[in-house]
C-alpha cells in the first residue's frame, strides 16, 4: 500500500503488457524486451509487485529469489508522472516482505538515493557479464 489512491499488489493478470511496454519506452526505461518478453520476465519471477492508480498500472518491480538466502531486485519502475508519491517504496517493501531473512542485491546506475532511503547500502563490488549478445535468446523472439 502507498499514499492516497495508490495500491500495490501482485495481480499480474491485470497487466496490459503492450501498454506497459509503451509507458516504459515513453519514460526512457525500456531495455529492448518485446511486450511478450516483458510479460515472461515477470511471470517467471518468484515475486512481482505492481502499483495501480485509478485502475491504471503506474509501476512495477520484480524479485528473483532462491527461497532460502539470496534475492535479486530488478525492473523497479514508477511512471514518471506519479513519482515521489510512495509507489517505489511500496513496491519494494511488498517484495521484501516475501523474502524474510534473505539478502537482496541489486544494481543501479542512478537511483542510489532512492535505494538508500529504503535501507540499501553499497556492497562492493558488483560484476556482470552478458552471455553472447543481449536479448539474443528464444525467450525474446
Ligand atoms: C527510482 C524510482 C523507482 C523511484 O520511484 P518513486 O515511486 O518515485 O519512489 P518513492 O516515491 O517511493 O520514494 C521513496 C523514497 O525515495 C526518495 N526518492 C525517490 N526518488 C528519488 C530520487 N530520484 N532522488 C532522491 N530521492 C528519491 C523519495 O523522496 C522517498 O524518500 P522518503 O520516503 O524517505 O521521503 C523512480 O524514480 C523510477 O522509476 N525511476 C526510473 C527507473 C529507475 O531508475 N529505476 C531503478 C532502476 S535500478
mmCIF file of N, CA and C in Angstrom, residues 39-119:
data_model
loop_
_atom_site.group_PDB
_atom_site.id
_atom_site.type_symbol
_atom_site.label_atom_id
_atom_site.label_comp_id
_atom_site.label_asym_id
_atom_site.label_seq_id
_atom_site.Cartn_x
_atom_site.Cartn_y
_atom_site.Cartn_z
ATOM 1 N N UNK A 39 6.402 -9.555 -20.268
ATOM 2 C CA UNK A 39 5.437 -10.366 -19.505
ATOM 3 C C UNK A 39 6.098 -11.640 -18.996
ATOM 4 N N UNK A 40 6.861 -12.292 -19.867
ATOM 5 C CA UNK A 40 7.533 -13.536 -19.476
ATOM 6 C C UNK A 40 8.514 -13.289 -18.324
ATOM 7 N N UNK A 41 9.232 -12.176 -18.369
ATOM 8 C CA UNK A 41 10.167 -11.853 -17.283
ATOM 9 C C UNK A 41 9.439 -11.805 -15.940
ATOM 10 N N UNK A 42 8.260 -11.199 -15.942
ATOM 11 C CA UNK A 42 7.509 -11.083 -14.689
ATOM 12 C C UNK A 42 6.866 -12.414 -14.306
ATOM 13 N N UNK A 43 6.300 -13.114 -15.288
ATOM 14 C CA UNK A 43 5.656 -14.397 -14.990
ATOM 15 C C UNK A 43 6.638 -15.400 -14.397
ATOM 16 N N UNK A 44 7.885 -15.316 -14.833
ATOM 17 C CA UNK A 44 8.873 -16.295 -14.403
ATOM 18 C C UNK A 44 9.698 -15.831 -13.203
ATOM 19 N N UNK A 45 9.321 -14.712 -12.620
ATOM 20 C CA UNK A 45 9.978 -14.231 -11.396
ATOM 21 C C UNK A 45 9.222 -14.779 -10.188
ATOM 22 N N UNK A 46 9.942 -15.048 -9.121
ATOM 23 C CA UNK A 46 9.286 -15.604 -7.932
ATOM 24 C C UNK A 46 8.291 -14.623 -7.324
ATOM 25 N N UNK A 47 8.645 -13.330 -7.324
ATOM 26 C CA UNK A 47 7.792 -12.330 -6.679
ATOM 27 C C UNK A 47 7.679 -11.106 -7.579
ATOM 28 N N UNK A 48 6.470 -10.575 -7.690
ATOM 29 C CA UNK A 48 6.243 -9.390 -8.514
ATOM 30 C C UNK A 48 5.410 -8.383 -7.737
ATOM 31 N N UNK A 49 5.563 -7.125 -8.096
ATOM 32 C CA UNK A 49 4.757 -6.069 -7.461
ATOM 33 C C UNK A 49 4.309 -5.095 -8.545
ATOM 34 N N UNK A 50 3.041 -4.689 -8.472
ATOM 35 C CA UNK A 50 2.502 -3.715 -9.416
ATOM 36 C C UNK A 50 1.829 -2.604 -8.634
ATOM 37 N N UNK A 51 2.047 -1.372 -9.077
ATOM 38 C CA UNK A 51 1.406 -0.219 -8.446
ATOM 39 C C UNK A 51 0.291 0.264 -9.365
ATOM 40 N N UNK A 52 -0.858 0.531 -8.759
ATOM 41 C CA UNK A 52 -2.048 0.937 -9.527
ATOM 42 C C UNK A 52 -2.571 2.265 -8.989
ATOM 43 N N UNK A 53 -3.028 3.116 -9.915
ATOM 44 C CA UNK A 53 -3.675 4.367 -9.519
ATOM 45 C C UNK A 53 -4.853 4.566 -10.449
ATOM 46 N N UNK A 54 -6.047 4.690 -9.880
ATOM 47 C CA UNK A 54 -7.270 4.821 -10.685
ATOM 48 C C UNK A 54 -7.372 3.721 -11.734
ATOM 49 N N UNK A 55 -6.981 2.513 -11.355
ATOM 50 C CA UNK A 55 -7.103 1.370 -12.251
ATOM 51 C C UNK A 55 -5.999 1.260 -13.284
ATOM 52 N N UNK A 56 -5.097 2.230 -13.313
ATOM 53 C CA UNK A 56 -4.004 2.194 -14.291
ATOM 54 C C UNK A 56 -2.727 1.691 -13.649
ATOM 55 N N UNK A 57 -1.964 0.927 -14.424
ATOM 56 C CA UNK A 57 -0.657 0.487 -13.950
ATOM 57 C C UNK A 57 0.299 1.680 -13.957
ATOM 58 N N UNK A 58 0.870 1.985 -12.795
ATOM 59 C CA UNK A 58 1.785 3.130 -12.711
ATOM 60 C C UNK A 58 3.163 2.723 -12.180
ATOM 61 N N UNK A 59 3.368 1.419 -11.974
ATOM 62 C CA UNK A 59 4.687 0.989 -11.519
ATOM 63 C C UNK A 59 4.781 -0.520 -11.483
ATOM 64 N N UNK A 60 5.987 -1.012 -11.536
ATOM 65 C CA UNK A 60 6.210 -2.451 -11.451
ATOM 66 C C UNK A 60 7.608 -2.739 -10.918
ATOM 67 N N UNK A 61 7.772 -3.926 -10.372
ATOM 68 C CA UNK A 61 9.076 -4.361 -9.855
ATOM 69 C C UNK A 61 9.014 -5.874 -9.702
ATOM 70 N N UNK A 62 10.172 -6.514 -9.727
ATOM 71 C CA UNK A 62 10.178 -7.962 -9.554
ATOM 72 C C UNK A 62 11.411 -8.406 -8.793
ATOM 73 N N UNK A 63 11.314 -9.608 -8.225
ATOM 74 C CA UNK A 63 12.370 -10.129 -7.372
ATOM 75 C C UNK A 63 12.619 -11.594 -7.720
ATOM 76 N N UNK A 64 13.879 -11.906 -8.017
ATOM 77 C CA UNK A 64 14.287 -13.296 -8.205
ATOM 78 C C UNK A 64 14.802 -13.785 -6.859
ATOM 79 N N UNK A 65 14.418 -14.994 -6.457
ATOM 80 C CA UNK A 65 14.866 -15.485 -5.156
ATOM 81 C C UNK A 65 15.048 -16.990 -5.191
ATOM 82 N N UNK A 66 16.016 -17.474 -4.424
ATOM 83 C CA UNK A 66 16.185 -18.925 -4.296
ATOM 84 C C UNK A 66 15.299 -19.470 -3.175
ATOM 85 N N UNK A 67 14.569 -18.591 -2.518
ATOM 86 C CA UNK A 67 13.663 -19.034 -1.457
ATOM 87 C C UNK A 67 14.367 -19.393 -0.163
ATOM 88 N N UNK A 68 15.679 -19.195 -0.122
ATOM 89 C CA UNK A 68 16.453 -19.562 1.068
ATOM 90 C C UNK A 68 17.235 -18.363 1.622
ATOM 91 N N UNK A 69 18.146 -17.858 0.790
ATOM 92 C CA UNK A 69 19.036 -16.819 1.332
ATOM 93 C C UNK A 69 19.322 -15.649 0.410
ATOM 94 N N UNK A 70 19.111 -15.810 -0.886
ATOM 95 C CA UNK A 70 19.501 -14.739 -1.802
ATOM 96 C C UNK A 70 18.393 -14.332 -2.756
ATOM 97 N N UNK A 71 18.261 -13.021 -2.934
ATOM 98 C CA UNK A 71 17.270 -12.480 -3.862
ATOM 99 C C UNK A 71 17.899 -11.342 -4.654
ATOM 100 N N UNK A 72 17.314 -11.082 -5.818
ATOM 101 C CA UNK A 72 17.836 -10.033 -6.695
ATOM 102 C C UNK A 72 16.674 -9.173 -7.178
ATOM 103 N N UNK A 73 16.769 -7.894 -6.880
ATOM 104 C CA UNK A 73 15.702 -6.938 -7.201
ATOM 105 C C UNK A 73 15.975 -6.301 -8.559
ATOM 106 N N UNK A 74 14.933 -6.236 -9.378
ATOM 107 C CA UNK A 74 15.155 -5.771 -10.755
ATOM 108 C C UNK A 74 13.877 -5.174 -11.346
ATOM 109 N N UNK A 75 14.056 -4.385 -12.413
ATOM 110 C CA UNK A 75 12.929 -3.782 -13.143
ATOM 111 C C UNK A 75 12.046 -2.937 -12.232
ATOM 112 N N UNK A 76 12.643 -2.161 -11.357
ATOM 113 C CA UNK A 76 11.871 -1.276 -10.472
ATOM 114 C C UNK A 76 11.597 0.025 -11.223
ATOM 115 N N UNK A 77 10.322 0.323 -11.419
ATOM 116 C CA UNK A 77 9.961 1.495 -12.222
ATOM 117 C C UNK A 77 8.626 2.072 -11.746
ATOM 118 N N UNK A 78 8.610 3.382 -11.578
ATOM 119 C CA UNK A 78 7.368 4.117 -11.330
ATOM 120 C C UNK A 78 7.163 5.077 -12.489
ATOM 121 N N UNK A 79 5.956 5.103 -13.046
ATOM 122 C CA UNK A 79 5.678 6.008 -14.166
ATOM 123 C C UNK A 79 6.021 7.435 -13.768
ATOM 124 N N UNK A 80 6.633 8.171 -14.675
ATOM 125 C CA UNK A 80 7.237 9.457 -14.292
ATOM 126 C C UNK A 80 6.235 10.440 -13.698
ATOM 127 N N UNK A 81 4.965 10.397 -14.120
ATOM 128 C CA UNK A 81 4.005 11.382 -13.611
ATOM 129 C C UNK A 81 3.488 11.072 -12.207
ATOM 130 N N UNK A 82 3.849 9.919 -11.658
ATOM 131 C CA UNK A 82 3.405 9.616 -10.280
ATOM 132 C C UNK A 82 4.591 9.360 -9.346
ATOM 133 N N UNK A 83 5.763 9.795 -9.749
ATOM 134 C CA UNK A 83 6.938 9.592 -8.882
ATOM 135 C C UNK A 83 6.862 10.466 -7.632
ATOM 136 N N UNK A 84 7.609 10.037 -6.631
ATOM 137 C CA UNK A 84 7.697 10.741 -5.338
ATOM 138 C C UNK A 84 6.361 10.727 -4.588
ATOM 139 N N UNK A 85 5.564 9.699 -4.830
ATOM 140 C CA UNK A 85 4.312 9.543 -4.083
ATOM 141 C C UNK A 85 4.284 8.228 -3.316
ATOM 142 N N UNK A 86 5.412 7.548 -3.255
ATOM 143 C CA UNK A 86 5.496 6.354 -2.430
ATOM 144 C C UNK A 86 5.323 5.033 -3.140
ATOM 145 N N UNK A 87 5.087 5.062 -4.453
ATOM 146 C CA UNK A 87 4.870 3.801 -5.177
ATOM 147 C C UNK A 87 6.117 2.927 -5.178
ATOM 148 N N UNK A 88 7.261 3.530 -5.433
ATOM 149 C CA UNK A 88 8.502 2.751 -5.478
ATOM 150 C C UNK A 88 8.780 2.081 -4.140
ATOM 151 N N UNK A 89 8.672 2.856 -3.079
ATOM 152 C CA UNK A 89 8.882 2.267 -1.749
ATOM 153 C C UNK A 89 7.871 1.146 -1.481
ATOM 154 N N UNK A 90 6.605 1.382 -1.813
ATOM 155 C CA UNK A 90 5.571 0.380 -1.530
ATOM 156 C C UNK A 90 5.825 -0.914 -2.305
ATOM 157 N N UNK A 91 6.277 -0.789 -3.548
ATOM 158 C CA UNK A 91 6.554 -1.998 -4.337
ATOM 159 C C UNK A 91 7.735 -2.769 -3.762
ATOM 160 N N UNK A 92 8.792 -2.059 -3.411
ATOM 161 C CA UNK A 92 9.974 -2.750 -2.883
ATOM 162 C C UNK A 92 9.644 -3.393 -1.528
ATOM 163 N N UNK A 93 8.888 -2.709 -0.700
ATOM 164 C CA UNK A 93 8.524 -3.302 0.599
ATOM 165 C C UNK A 93 7.591 -4.500 0.421
ATOM 166 N N UNK A 94 6.709 -4.426 -0.582
ATOM 167 C CA UNK A 94 5.822 -5.555 -0.896
ATOM 168 C C UNK A 94 6.652 -6.792 -1.253
ATOM 169 N N UNK A 95 7.706 -6.577 -2.030
ATOM 170 C CA UNK A 95 8.579 -7.690 -2.417
ATOM 171 C C UNK A 95 9.424 -8.157 -1.234
ATOM 172 N N UNK A 96 9.985 -7.210 -0.500
ATOM 173 C CA UNK A 96 10.872 -7.563 0.615
ATOM 174 C C UNK A 96 10.133 -8.392 1.665
ATOM 175 N N UNK A 97 8.850 -8.100 1.851
ATOM 176 C CA UNK A 97 8.076 -8.813 2.868
ATOM 177 C C UNK A 97 7.963 -10.308 2.554
ATOM 178 N N UNK A 98 8.221 -10.661 1.292
ATOM 179 C CA UNK A 98 8.075 -12.061 0.885
ATOM 180 C C UNK A 98 9.375 -12.858 0.964
ATOM 181 N N UNK A 99 10.475 -12.163 1.373
ATOM 182 C CA UNK A 99 11.750 -12.881 1.476
ATOM 183 C C UNK A 99 12.429 -12.596 2.819
ATOM 184 N N UNK A 100 11.736 -12.881 3.934
ATOM 185 C CA UNK A 100 12.347 -12.623 5.245
ATOM 186 C C UNK A 100 13.649 -13.406 5.407
ATOM 187 N N UNK A 101 14.622 -12.744 6.011
ATOM 188 C CA UNK A 101 15.896 -13.408 6.273
ATOM 189 C C UNK A 101 16.825 -13.491 5.084
ATOM 190 N N UNK A 102 16.367 -12.989 3.928
ATOM 191 C CA UNK A 102 17.202 -13.112 2.728
ATOM 192 C C UNK A 102 17.964 -11.821 2.423
ATOM 193 N N UNK A 103 19.073 -11.970 1.750
ATOM 194 C CA UNK A 103 19.894 -10.865 1.268
ATOM 195 C C UNK A 103 19.337 -10.434 -0.074
ATOM 196 N N UNK A 104 19.023 -9.144 -0.220
ATOM 197 C CA UNK A 104 18.546 -8.641 -1.511
ATOM 198 C C UNK A 104 19.648 -7.815 -2.152
ATOM 199 N N UNK A 105 20.061 -8.209 -3.333
ATOM 200 C CA UNK A 105 21.053 -7.461 -4.095
ATOM 201 C C UNK A 105 20.394 -6.749 -5.261
ATOM 202 N N UNK A 106 21.050 -5.738 -5.777
ATOM 203 C CA UNK A 106 20.549 -5.033 -6.956
ATOM 204 C C UNK A 106 21.681 -4.237 -7.570
ATOM 205 N N UNK A 107 21.462 -3.813 -8.796
ATOM 206 C CA UNK A 107 22.406 -2.913 -9.460
ATOM 207 C C UNK A 107 21.638 -1.676 -9.881
ATOM 208 N N UNK A 108 22.213 -0.497 -9.710
ATOM 209 C CA UNK A 108 21.559 0.709 -10.208
ATOM 210 C C UNK A 108 22.586 1.655 -10.791
ATOM 211 N N UNK A 109 22.167 2.372 -11.832
ATOM 212 C CA UNK A 109 23.066 3.369 -12.418
ATOM 213 C C UNK A 109 22.894 4.712 -11.715
ATOM 214 N N UNK A 110 21.638 5.084 -11.418
ATOM 215 C CA UNK A 110 21.432 6.423 -10.876
ATOM 216 C C UNK A 110 20.305 6.555 -9.855
ATOM 217 N N UNK A 111 19.863 5.435 -9.259
ATOM 218 C CA UNK A 111 18.806 5.532 -8.242
ATOM 219 C C UNK A 111 19.370 5.259 -6.838
ATOM 220 N N UNK A 112 20.625 5.614 -6.630
ATOM 221 C CA UNK A 112 21.271 5.333 -5.339
ATOM 222 C C UNK A 112 20.520 5.942 -4.169
ATOM 223 N N UNK A 113 20.066 7.183 -4.315
ATOM 224 C CA UNK A 113 19.417 7.864 -3.192
ATOM 225 C C UNK A 113 18.075 7.205 -2.841
ATOM 226 N N UNK A 114 17.336 6.806 -3.881
ATOM 227 C CA UNK A 114 16.077 6.089 -3.662
ATOM 228 C C UNK A 114 16.331 4.826 -2.833
ATOM 229 N N UNK A 115 17.309 4.027 -3.250
ATOM 230 C CA UNK A 115 17.570 2.778 -2.531
ATOM 231 C C UNK A 115 18.135 3.051 -1.137
ATOM 232 N N UNK A 116 18.919 4.100 -0.990
ATOM 233 C CA UNK A 116 19.447 4.444 0.340
ATOM 234 C C UNK A 116 18.292 4.734 1.297
ATOM 235 N N UNK A 117 17.268 5.423 0.797
ATOM 236 C CA UNK A 117 16.085 5.737 1.623
ATOM 237 C C UNK A 117 15.360 4.478 2.074
ATOM 238 N N UNK A 118 15.513 3.418 1.286
ATOM 239 C CA UNK A 118 14.834 2.159 1.608
ATOM 240 C C UNK A 118 15.733 1.207 2.398
ATOM 241 N N UNK A 119 16.906 1.698 2.805
ATOM 242 C CA UNK A 119 17.755 0.894 3.672
ATOM 243 C C UNK A 119 18.832 0.089 2.983
#
